[in-house]
Amino acid sequence: MGTSDTPTVGIVGAGAMGRGIAQVAATGGCKVLLHDARSDATDEALTFIGGMVDRAAEKERMTVEAAEEAKRLLTKAEGIDAFAECDVVIEAVSEDMGLKAKVFAALEAATDEACILASNTSSLSITRLAAACSHPERVAGFHFFNPVPLMPLVEVIAGVRTEPSVIDRLVELGKVMGRTPVRVADAPGFLVNQVGRGYTLEATNLVAEGVAAFVDVDRIMRDAAGFRMGPFELLDLTALDVTHPASIEIYEQSYHEPRFRPAMLMGQRMQAGLLGRKTKQGHYAYVDGKQQRPEEPEAPGFEGGTFWVEPGEDAAALQEIVRASGAELDEGERPAGDSIILIAPLGLDASTHAARAGQDPERTVAVDPLFGFKGRRTVMQTIVTRPEVMRKAHAMLAQDGMPVTPIKDSPGFVAQRIIAMISAIGASVAQNAIATPEDIDRAVKLGLNYPNGPLEFADTLGPARIVQILEGMSDCTGDPRYRTGPWLRRRAALGVSATTVEPAPRA
Ligand code: NAD
């Protein structure tokens, strides 16, 4: 056995994840036994890790002595029996419940009862996995992210019968391995993969509804909302044959929670073999590993025009954009007969907004106000906006060099819909006590590289605005996927932070 600070760690499965976990365990000072059903897979993994730590030493990210020590701590285990000396075993075999259950049965037979058995599964139920074991209290999830050495997050997942001390010990081990551990209760997709559905499913739904093309959704989410990768670039990286089955698993485990309803379009593209980078064709084509990003069409030439801005919270900023463009600003109380009408709705589609406000829908154009018209502007038509009205509005909005993306009518444009879904799912994670608000934001930023956590997004943009967007989406579509839920509704009503935690009722 290792010391309490540096336990002896067994790892089953030496694939992409197992080798990464082995590397960070060894560089953290743990003795590591690595086993794979394919003996040569273990050899390859050990050579790979050796190369990684040597390179880290060359680049002076670790000392030569530390690299040598990490290599010395790594050993090949021919069989699971070798794990008898382990304090913790981490299972990282393929994502298959039957296979994992067999591995856990073998691990139970091979290890001491005090040994923790942890799974790196991304989407299978920890409670179900534990239920197949004779000691479910020592089974937990220990969910790392790919590539492990570069992704600092690890979710430590308690099944229904997991002993709290097992979670405490895994949290400590996560720290020893140089990770940031977050405590998560067992739930479909745990914390991070649950919230991640908001990004990719809502984006795919938008494309399926014909609102915008893949590439336009990516541009908006990168430039306006500040995401490092657009949802479709991300899907191409993770591959649809991983993401879509995980979505189905999360949907089934949640007894068909509408927020997790898989996207039909994603299933079809998976069946068509458009998996992403690994098949050289996903939402983008890949040539020599390089994404072929279509060139952005130029904005139409500026034709001037007269623009009237509907009064509201964002009117002054839009008026300023009109003035600065050189177009004429109609400052009348009502739009003059030939003025183009600019609206900035939250959660409503342009057609419904124009109808409710009594504006001429053929002259109405909506601009997304969510990110202050910065980074990239999304301009949306009603279903009857005249093409020349869209063209003039597009040109006017592009006069200061800001990229502009025209889209079809949608309740909540593109960014509003996606951000609202991320916040809504994050809020339901908090409501269901799957993790603390602080950990939800921290984990999503570290595990998914989002610019903000889901509750932080709600706070930055205003919980009341997120609720308004969700209510508008829900109203327009009638789809329960967009319902608000009590967490955000109450915090918006009271005007408090989306991270506000209700105290225990019994003092
Ligand atoms: P992988 O296919 O790269 O590696 C799986 C390894 O398990 C293979 O080397 C295989 O030979 C080995 N294996 C299969 N059956 C075995 C058995 N009975 N005994 C010992 N070894 C066996 O898969 P991966 O991407 O490393 O994923 C492993 C686990 O980690 C899965 O549960 C996956 O869902 C999860 N995960 C993956 C990622 C990711 O991005 N790849 C991220 C987080 C979690």
Coordinates of C-alpha atoms and ligand atoms in Angstrom, one line a residue:
M1 CA 0.0 0.0 0.0
G2 CA 1.1 3.6 -0.6
T3 CA 1.1 6.3 2.1
S4 CA -2.2 8.1 2.8
D5 CA -0.9 11.1 0.7
T6 CA 0.2 9.1 -2.2
P7 CA -1.9 5.9 -2.5
T8 CA -1.2 3.1 -4.8
V9 CA -3.4 3.4 -7.8
G10 CA -4.5 0.7 -10.2
I11 CA -5.9 1.7 -13.6
V12 CA -7.8 -0.7 -15.9
G13 CA -7.9 0.3 -19.5
A14 CA -4.8 2.0 -21.1
G15 CA -6.6 3.9 -23.9
A16 CA -6.9 7.6 -24.3
M17 CA -8.2 8.2 -20.8
G18 CA -6.4 5.4 -18.8
R19 CA -3.0 6.6 -20.0
G20 CA -3.8 10.2 -19.2
I21 CA -5.0 9.3 -15.7
A22 CA -1.9 7.1 -15.2
Q23 CA 0.3 10.0 -16.2
V24 CA -1.2 12.5 -13.7
A25 CA -1.3 9.9 -10.9
A26 CA 2.4 9.2 -11.4
T27 CA 3.5 12.8 -11.7
G28 CA 1.5 13.4 -8.5
G29 CA 3.7 10.8 -6.8
C30 CA 1.4 7.8 -6.7
K31 CA 2.6 4.3 -7.4
V32 CA 0.6 3.3 -10.5
L33 CA -0.3 -0.2 -11.9
L34 CA -1.6 0.0 -15.4
H35 CA -3.5 -2.9 -17.0
D36 CA -5.2 -3.4 -20.3
A37 CA -6.9 -6.5 -21.8
R38 CA -4.5 -5.9 -24.7
S39 CA -1.0 -6.4 -23.3
D40 CA 0.5 -4.3 -26.1
A41 CA -1.9 -1.4 -25.4
T42 CA -0.3 -1.2 -21.9
D43 CA 3.2 -1.2 -23.4
E44 CA 2.2 1.5 -25.9
A45 CA 0.6 3.6 -23.1
L46 CA 3.8 3.3 -20.9
T47 CA 6.0 4.4 -23.8
F48 CA 3.5 7.2 -24.6
I49 CA 3.5 8.5 -21.0
G50 CA 7.3 8.2 -20.8
G51 CA 7.5 10.4 -23.9
M52 CA 5.1 12.9 -22.4
V53 CA 7.0 13.3 -19.2
D54 CA 10.3 13.5 -21.0
R55 CA 9.0 16.2 -23.2
A56 CA 7.6 18.1 -20.1
A57 CA 11.1 17.9 -18.6
E58 CA 12.7 19.1 -21.9
K59 CA 10.4 22.1 -21.9
E60 CA 11.2 22.6 -18.2
R61 CA 7.6 22.1 -17.1
M62 CA 9.0 19.5 -14.7
T63 CA 12.5 18.6 -13.5
V64 CA 14.4 15.7 -15.1
E65 CA 14.3 14.0 -11.6
A66 CA 10.5 14.3 -11.4
A67 CA 10.1 12.8 -14.9
E68 CA 12.4 9.9 -14.0
E69 CA 10.5 9.4 -10.7
A70 CA 7.1 9.4 -12.5
K71 CA 8.4 6.7 -14.9
R72 CA 9.7 4.7 -12.0
L73 CA 6.3 4.8 -10.3
L74 CA 4.6 3.4 -13.4
T75 CA 4.3 -0.4 -13.7
K76 CA 2.6 -2.7 -16.1
A77 CA 0.1 -5.1 -14.5
E78 CA -0.4 -8.3 -16.5
G79 CA -3.6 -9.1 -14.8
I80 CA -6.2 -7.6 -12.4
D81 CA -4.8 -9.9 -9.6
A82 CA -1.9 -7.5 -9.4
F83 CA -4.3 -4.9 -8.0
A84 CA -4.4 -6.6 -4.6
E85 CA -2.0 -4.0 -3.2
C86 CA -4.0 -1.0 -4.5
D87 CA -5.7 1.6 -2.3
V88 CA -7.8 2.9 -5.3
V89 CA -8.5 1.3 -8.7
I90 CA -9.8 3.5 -11.5
E91 CA -11.6 1.8 -14.3
A92 CA -11.3 3.4 -17.8
V93 CA -12.4 0.6 -20.2
S94 CA -14.8 1.2 -23.1
E95 CA -18.2 2.8 -22.4
D96 CA -20.2 -0.4 -22.0
M97 CA -22.2 -1.2 -18.9
G98 CA -21.9 -5.0 -19.4
L99 CA -18.2 -4.8 -19.8
K100 CA -17.7 -2.4 -16.9
A101 CA -19.9 -4.7 -14.6
K102 CA -17.6 -7.6 -15.5
V103 CA -14.5 -5.6 -14.7
F104 CA -15.9 -4.5 -11.4
A105 CA -16.8 -8.1 -10.4
A106 CA -13.2 -9.1 -11.1
L107 CA -11.9 -6.0 -9.2
E108 CA -14.0 -7.0 -6.2
A109 CA -12.5 -10.4 -6.2
A110 CA -9.0 -9.1 -6.6
T111 CA -8.8 -6.3 -4.1
D112 CA -9.0 -5.7 -0.4
E113 CA -12.4 -4.4 0.9
A114 CA -10.9 -1.1 1.9
C115 CA -9.8 -0.4 -1.7
I116 CA -11.9 2.2 -3.5
L117 CA -13.3 1.2 -6.9
A118 CA -13.9 4.2 -9.2
S119 CA -15.1 4.5 -12.7
N120 CA -14.2 7.1 -15.3
T121 CA -17.5 6.6 -17.1
S122 CA -18.8 9.7 -18.9
S123 CA -22.5 8.8 -18.9
L124 CA -23.3 5.5 -17.2
S125 CA -25.0 5.5 -13.8
I126 CA -22.6 5.1 -10.9
T127 CA -25.5 3.9 -8.7
R128 CA -26.3 1.1 -11.2
L129 CA -22.7 0.1 -11.6
A130 CA -22.3 0.0 -7.8
A131 CA -25.5 -2.0 -7.4
A132 CA -23.9 -4.9 -9.3
C133 CA -21.1 -5.0 -6.6
S134 CA -21.3 -6.7 -3.3
H135 CA -19.8 -3.6 -1.6
P136 CA -21.5 -0.6 -3.4
E137 CA -20.4 1.7 -0.6
R138 CA -16.8 1.7 -2.0
V139 CA -17.8 2.4 -5.6
A140 CA -17.8 6.0 -6.9
G141 CA -17.3 7.9 -10.1
F142 CA -14.0 9.6 -10.8
H143 CA -14.6 11.4 -14.1
F144 CA -11.6 13.0 -15.8
F145 CA -11.7 15.0 -19.0
N146 CA -9.8 14.6 -22.3
P147 CA -6.8 15.2 -22.6
V148 CA -6.3 14.5 -19.0
P149 CA -2.9 16.2 -18.4
L150 CA -4.3 19.4 -19.9
M151 CA -7.8 19.4 -18.4
P152 CA -7.7 20.1 -14.6
L153 CA -11.2 19.1 -13.7
V154 CA -12.3 15.8 -12.1
E155 CA -15.9 15.1 -11.0
V156 CA -16.1 13.0 -7.9
I157 CA -19.4 11.2 -8.1
A158 CA -21.3 9.7 -5.2
G159 CA -23.7 6.9 -6.1
V160 CA -26.8 6.5 -3.8
R161 CA -24.9 4.1 -1.5
T162 CA -21.4 5.5 -1.7
E163 CA -19.8 6.1 1.7
P164 CA -19.0 9.8 2.2
S165 CA -15.5 8.9 3.3
V166 CA -14.9 7.3 -0.1
I167 CA -15.7 10.7 -1.8
D168 CA -13.4 12.5 0.7
R169 CA -10.5 10.2 -0.2
L170 CA -11.1 10.6 -3.9
V171 CA -11.2 14.4 -3.5
E172 CA -7.8 14.2 -1.8
L173 CA -6.4 11.9 -4.5
G174 CA -7.7 14.3 -7.2
K175 CA -5.7 17.0 -5.5
V176 CA -2.6 14.8 -5.3
M177 CA -3.0 14.2 -9.0
G178 CA -2.9 18.0 -9.6
R179 CA -6.6 18.2 -10.5
T180 CA -9.5 20.4 -9.3
P181 CA -12.0 18.0 -7.8
V182 CA -15.7 18.9 -7.6
R183 CA -18.2 16.8 -5.6
V184 CA -21.2 15.7 -7.7
A185 CA -24.2 13.5 -6.8
D186 CA -25.0 10.7 -9.3
A187 CA -27.2 12.1 -12.0
P188 CA -27.6 11.6 -15.8
G189 CA -24.4 13.0 -17.3
F190 CA -23.3 14.1 -13.8
L191 CA -22.7 17.8 -13.8
V192 CA -20.6 18.9 -16.8
N193 CA -22.0 16.6 -19.4
Q194 CA -25.5 17.5 -18.3
V195 CA -24.9 21.3 -18.8
G196 CA -23.0 20.6 -22.0
R197 CA -26.2 19.3 -23.6
G198 CA -27.5 22.8 -23.5
Y199 CA -24.8 24.0 -25.9
T200 CA -24.8 21.3 -28.6
L201 CA -28.5 20.2 -28.5
E202 CA -29.9 23.7 -28.7
A203 CA -27.4 24.6 -31.5
T204 CA -28.5 21.5 -33.4
N205 CA -32.2 22.3 -32.9
L206 CA -31.6 25.8 -34.3
V207 CA -30.0 24.4 -37.4
A208 CA -32.8 21.7 -37.8
E209 CA -35.4 24.5 -37.6
G210 CA -33.6 26.3 -40.5
V211 CA -32.8 29.4 -38.3
A212 CA -29.1 29.5 -39.3
A213 CA -26.4 27.4 -40.9
F214 CA -23.9 25.4 -38.7
V215 CA -21.1 27.8 -39.5
D216 CA -23.2 30.9 -38.6
V217 CA -24.2 29.4 -35.2
D218 CA -20.4 28.8 -34.6
R219 CA -19.5 32.3 -35.6
I220 CA -22.2 33.9 -33.3
M221 CA -21.2 31.7 -30.3
R222 CA -17.5 32.5 -30.7
D223 CA -17.6 36.2 -31.6
A224 CA -20.7 37.5 -29.7
A225 CA -21.0 35.0 -26.8
G226 CA -17.2 34.5 -26.3
F227 CA -17.0 30.7 -26.5
R228 CA -13.6 29.4 -27.6
M229 CA -15.2 26.9 -29.9
G230 CA -18.5 26.9 -31.7
P231 CA -20.9 24.1 -30.8
F232 CA -20.4 22.4 -34.2
E233 CA -16.6 22.6 -34.1
L234 CA -16.9 21.0 -30.7
L235 CA -19.1 18.3 -31.9
D236 CA -16.6 17.6 -34.7
L237 CA -13.9 17.3 -32.1
T238 CA -15.7 14.9 -29.7
A239 CA -17.3 13.0 -32.7
L240 CA -21.1 12.4 -33.1
D241 CA -20.7 8.6 -32.4
V242 CA -19.6 9.6 -28.8
T243 CA -21.9 12.7 -28.3
H244 CA -25.2 11.4 -29.7
P245 CA -25.2 8.0 -27.8
A246 CA -24.2 9.9 -24.6
S247 CA -27.2 12.2 -25.2
I248 CA -29.5 9.2 -25.6
E249 CA -28.1 7.7 -22.4
I250 CA -28.7 11.0 -20.5
Y251 CA -32.2 11.3 -21.9
E252 CA -33.1 7.7 -21.0
Q253 CA -31.6 7.9 -17.5
S254 CA -33.6 11.1 -16.8
Y255 CA -36.9 9.4 -17.8
H256 CA -37.2 11.6 -20.9
E257 CA -36.5 15.0 -19.4
P258 CA -37.4 17.3 -22.4
R259 CA -34.3 19.5 -21.9
F260 CA -32.2 16.5 -22.8
R261 CA -34.2 15.3 -25.8
P262 CA -31.7 14.1 -28.3
A263 CA -31.6 16.1 -31.6
M264 CA -32.9 14.1 -34.6
L265 CA -30.5 15.8 -36.9
M266 CA -27.5 14.7 -34.8
G267 CA -28.7 11.1 -35.0
Q268 CA -29.1 11.3 -38.8
R269 CA -25.7 12.8 -39.3
M270 CA -24.2 10.1 -37.1
Q271 CA -25.9 7.4 -39.1
A272 CA -24.6 9.1 -42.3
G273 CA -21.1 8.7 -41.0
L274 CA -20.4 12.5 -40.7
L275 CA -18.8 12.0 -37.3
G276 CA -16.3 14.8 -37.3
R277 CA -12.6 15.2 -37.4
K278 CA -11.9 11.5 -37.2
T279 CA -13.8 10.7 -40.4
K280 CA -12.5 13.9 -42.0
Q281 CA -16.0 15.1 -42.5
G282 CA -18.4 16.4 -39.9
H283 CA -20.1 19.8 -39.9
Y284 CA -16.8 20.9 -41.5
A285 CA -14.5 19.1 -43.9
Y286 CA -10.9 18.3 -42.6
V287 CA -8.0 18.3 -45.0
D288 CA -4.7 17.1 -43.4
G289 CA -6.4 17.6 -40.0
K290 CA -7.2 21.2 -40.8
Q291 CA -10.7 22.5 -40.5
Q292 CA -12.0 23.9 -43.8
R293 CA -13.9 26.9 -42.6
P294 CA -16.1 28.5 -45.4
E295 CA -15.3 32.1 -46.1
E296 CA -17.8 34.6 -44.7
P297 CA -19.8 36.3 -47.4
E298 CA -19.2 40.1 -47.5
A299 CA -21.8 42.4 -46.1
P300 CA -24.0 44.1 -48.7
G301 CA -23.0 47.6 -49.8
F302 CA -24.3 50.4 -47.7
E303 CA -27.4 52.0 -49.2
G304 CA -28.3 54.4 -46.5
G305 CA -31.9 54.3 -45.4
T306 CA -34.0 55.6 -42.5
F307 CA -34.2 53.6 -39.3
W308 CA -36.6 53.9 -36.4
V309 CA -35.6 52.2 -33.2
E310 CA -38.4 50.8 -30.9
P311 CA -38.1 52.3 -27.4
G312 CA -36.6 50.0 -24.8
E313 CA -33.6 49.1 -22.7
D314 CA -31.3 48.8 -25.7
A315 CA -32.7 51.5 -27.8
A316 CA -30.0 54.1 -27.1
A317 CA -27.2 51.8 -28.1
L318 CA -29.0 50.9 -31.4
Q319 CA -29.7 54.5 -32.1
E320 CA -26.1 55.3 -31.7
I321 CA -25.2 52.5 -34.2
V322 CA -27.6 54.0 -36.7
R323 CA -26.2 57.5 -36.3
A324 CA -22.6 56.4 -36.5
S325 CA -23.3 54.4 -39.7
G326 CA -24.3 57.5 -41.6
A327 CA -27.9 56.3 -42.1
E328 CA -30.8 58.5 -41.1
L329 CA -32.3 58.1 -37.7
D330 CA -36.1 58.5 -37.5
E331 CA -36.7 60.1 -34.1
G332 CA -40.4 60.2 -34.3
E333 CA -42.6 58.7 -31.7
R334 CA -43.9 56.2 -34.3
P335 CA -42.0 55.1 -37.3
A336 CA -42.5 57.2 -40.5
G337 CA -44.2 55.4 -43.4
D338 CA -41.0 54.2 -45.1
S339 CA -38.6 53.8 -42.1
I340 CA -37.1 50.5 -41.3
I341 CA -38.2 49.4 -37.8
L342 CA -35.4 48.0 -35.5
I343 CA -36.5 46.0 -32.5
A344 CA -34.3 44.2 -29.9
P345 CA -36.5 41.4 -28.4
L346 CA -35.6 39.1 -25.6
G347 CA -37.0 35.6 -26.0
L348 CA -39.5 36.5 -28.7
D349 CA -39.3 35.9 -32.3
A350 CA -39.5 39.0 -34.6
S351 CA -42.9 38.1 -36.0
T352 CA -44.6 37.7 -32.7
H353 CA -42.9 40.8 -31.3
A354 CA -43.9 42.9 -34.3
A355 CA -47.5 41.7 -34.1
R356 CA -47.8 42.4 -30.4
A357 CA -46.2 45.8 -30.7
G358 CA -48.4 46.7 -33.7
Q359 CA -45.3 47.3 -36.0
D360 CA -45.4 46.7 -39.7
P361 CA -43.8 43.2 -40.0
E362 CA -42.6 43.8 -43.6
R363 CA -40.4 46.7 -42.4
T364 CA -39.3 45.1 -39.1
V365 CA -35.9 43.7 -38.4
A366 CA -34.7 42.4 -35.0
V367 CA -31.1 42.8 -33.6
D368 CA -30.0 40.6 -30.7
P369 CA -29.2 42.9 -27.7
L370 CA -27.9 40.1 -25.4
F371 CA -24.2 40.9 -25.7
G372 CA -24.6 44.6 -26.2
F373 CA -24.3 44.5 -30.0
K374 CA -20.6 43.7 -29.6
G375 CA -18.3 41.0 -31.2
R376 CA -20.9 40.1 -33.9
R377 CA -24.4 41.3 -34.5
T378 CA -27.2 38.9 -35.3
V379 CA -30.0 40.4 -37.4
M380 CA -33.2 38.5 -37.7
Q381 CA -36.2 38.9 -40.0
T382 CA -39.9 38.4 -39.4
I383 CA -41.4 35.8 -41.7
V384 CA -42.5 38.6 -44.0
T385 CA -39.7 41.1 -43.8
R386 CA -39.0 42.4 -47.3
P387 CA -35.5 41.3 -48.6
E388 CA -34.4 44.8 -49.3
V389 CA -35.2 45.8 -45.7
M390 CA -33.0 43.0 -44.4
R391 CA -30.2 44.0 -46.9
K392 CA -30.3 47.6 -45.8
A393 CA -30.3 46.7 -42.1
H394 CA -27.5 44.3 -42.6
A395 CA -25.4 46.9 -44.4
M396 CA -26.1 49.6 -41.9
L397 CA -25.2 47.3 -38.9
A398 CA -21.9 46.4 -40.7
Q399 CA -20.8 50.0 -41.4
D400 CA -18.5 50.1 -38.4
G401 CA -16.7 46.9 -39.5
M402 CA -18.6 44.7 -37.0
P403 CA -19.4 41.2 -38.5
V404 CA -23.2 40.7 -39.0
T405 CA -25.0 37.4 -39.3
P406 CA -28.5 37.4 -40.8
I407 CA -30.8 34.7 -39.6
K408 CA -34.4 33.5 -40.0
D409 CA -37.0 34.1 -37.4
S410 CA -36.4 32.4 -34.0
P411 CA -37.6 33.0 -30.4
G412 CA -34.4 34.2 -28.9
F413 CA -32.2 34.5 -32.0
V414 CA -29.2 32.1 -31.6
A415 CA -27.1 33.2 -28.6
Q416 CA -30.2 33.9 -26.4
R417 CA -31.5 30.4 -26.9
I418 CA -28.3 28.6 -26.3
I419 CA -27.2 30.7 -23.3
A420 CA -30.7 30.4 -21.8
M421 CA -30.6 26.6 -22.1
I422 CA -27.2 26.4 -20.5
S423 CA -28.4 28.5 -17.6
A424 CA -31.7 26.6 -17.3
I425 CA -29.8 23.3 -17.1
G426 CA -27.2 24.7 -14.7
A427 CA -30.1 26.0 -12.5
S428 CA -31.8 22.6 -12.5
V429 CA -28.5 21.0 -11.4
A430 CA -28.4 23.4 -8.5
Q431 CA -32.1 22.9 -7.7
N432 CA -31.6 19.1 -7.7
A433 CA -28.6 19.5 -5.3
I434 CA -26.3 17.6 -7.8
A435 CA -23.6 20.1 -7.0
T436 CA -23.2 23.5 -5.2
P437 CA -23.7 26.7 -7.3
E438 CA -20.0 27.5 -6.9
D439 CA -18.9 24.1 -8.1
I440 CA -21.4 24.2 -11.1
D441 CA -19.8 27.4 -12.4
R442 CA -16.2 26.2 -11.7
A443 CA -16.7 22.8 -13.2
V444 CA -18.3 24.0 -16.4
K445 CA -15.6 26.6 -17.0
L446 CA -12.8 24.0 -16.3
G447 CA -14.4 21.0 -18.0
L448 CA -16.0 22.7 -21.0
N449 CA -13.9 25.9 -21.3
Y450 CA -17.0 28.1 -21.4
P451 CA -16.4 31.8 -20.8
N452 CA -18.8 31.7 -17.9
G453 CA -20.5 29.1 -15.8
P454 CA -24.3 28.6 -16.3
L455 CA -25.2 30.6 -13.2
E456 CA -22.6 33.2 -13.9
F457 CA -24.1 33.7 -17.3
A458 CA -27.5 34.3 -15.6
D459 CA -25.9 36.8 -13.2
T460 CA -23.9 38.7 -15.8
L461 CA -26.9 39.0 -18.2
G462 CA -29.4 39.2 -15.3
P463 CA -31.5 36.3 -14.0
A464 CA -34.7 38.2 -15.0
R465 CA -33.5 38.5 -18.6
I466 CA -32.8 34.7 -18.7
V467 CA -36.2 34.0 -17.3
Q468 CA -37.8 36.4 -19.9
I469 CA -35.9 34.6 -22.7
L470 CA -37.0 31.1 -21.4
E471 CA -40.6 32.3 -21.1
G472 CA -40.6 33.7 -24.6
M473 CA -39.2 30.5 -26.0
S474 CA -41.6 28.4 -24.1
D475 CA -44.5 30.6 -25.1
C476 CA -43.6 30.6 -28.8
T477 CA -42.9 26.8 -29.1
G478 CA -45.0 25.3 -26.4
D479 CA -42.1 22.9 -25.8
P480 CA -41.6 22.0 -22.2
R481 CA -37.8 21.8 -23.0
Y482 CA -37.8 25.6 -22.4
R483 CA -39.6 25.8 -19.1
T484 CA -37.9 28.0 -16.6
G485 CA -37.9 25.9 -13.4
P486 CA -38.1 27.2 -9.8
W487 CA -34.4 28.0 -9.2
L488 CA -34.1 30.8 -11.7
R489 CA -37.7 32.0 -11.4
R490 CA -37.4 32.6 -7.6
R491 CA -34.0 34.3 -7.8
A492 CA -35.2 36.5 -10.7
A493 CA -38.4 37.4 -8.8
L494 CA -36.4 38.5 -5.7
G495 CA -33.7 40.2 -7.7
V496 CA -30.9 38.1 -6.1
S497 CA -27.9 36.3 -7.6
A498 CA -28.5 33.0 -9.4
T499 CA -26.0 31.5 -7.0
T500 CA -28.1 32.3 -3.9
V501 CA -28.3 29.2 -1.7
E502 CA -31.4 28.7 0.4
P503 CA -30.5 28.0 4.1
A504 CA -31.5 24.8 5.7
P505 CA -35.0 25.3 7.2
R506 CA -34.1 23.7 10.5
A507 CA -31.5 26.0 12.2
Ligands
NAD1 P1 -10.4 3.8 -25.4 O1 -11.2 3.0 -26.3 O2 -9.4 4.8 -25.9 O3 -9.7 2.8 -24.3 C1 -10.4 1.8 -23.7 C2 -9.3 0.7 -23.3 O4 -9.9 -0.3 -22.5 C3 -8.7 0.0 -24.6 O5 -7.3 0.1 -24.6 C4 -9.2 -1.4 -24.4 O6 -8.3 -2.4 -24.9 C5 -9.4 -1.5 -22.9 N1 -10.2 -2.6 -22.4 C6 -11.4 -3.0 -23.0 N2 -11.9 -4.0 -22.2 C7 -11.1 -4.2 -21.2 C8 -11.1 -5.1 -20.1 N3 -12.0 -6.0 -19.9 N4 -10.0 -5.1 -19.3 C9 -9.0 -4.2 -19.5 N5 -9.0 -3.4 -20.5 C10 -10.0 -3.3 -21.3 O7 -11.5 4.6 -24.5 P2 -11.3 6.0 -23.7 O8 -11.7 7.1 -24.6 O9 -10.1 5.9 -22.9 O10 -12.6 5.8 -22.6 C11 -12.5 5.0 -21.5 C12 -13.6 5.4 -20.5 O11 -13.4 6.8 -20.2 C13 -15.0 5.3 -21.1 O12 -15.9 4.9 -20.1 C14 -15.3 6.7 -21.6 O13 -16.7 7.0 -21.6 C15 -14.6 7.5 -20.5 N6 -14.3 8.9 -20.9 C16 -13.8 9.1 -22.1 C17 -13.5 10.5 -22.5 C18 -12.9 10.8 -23.8 O14 -13.0 12.0 -24.2 N7 -12.4 9.8 -24.5 C19 -13.6 11.5 -21.5 C20 -14.1 11.2 -20.3 C21 -14.4 9.9 -19.9

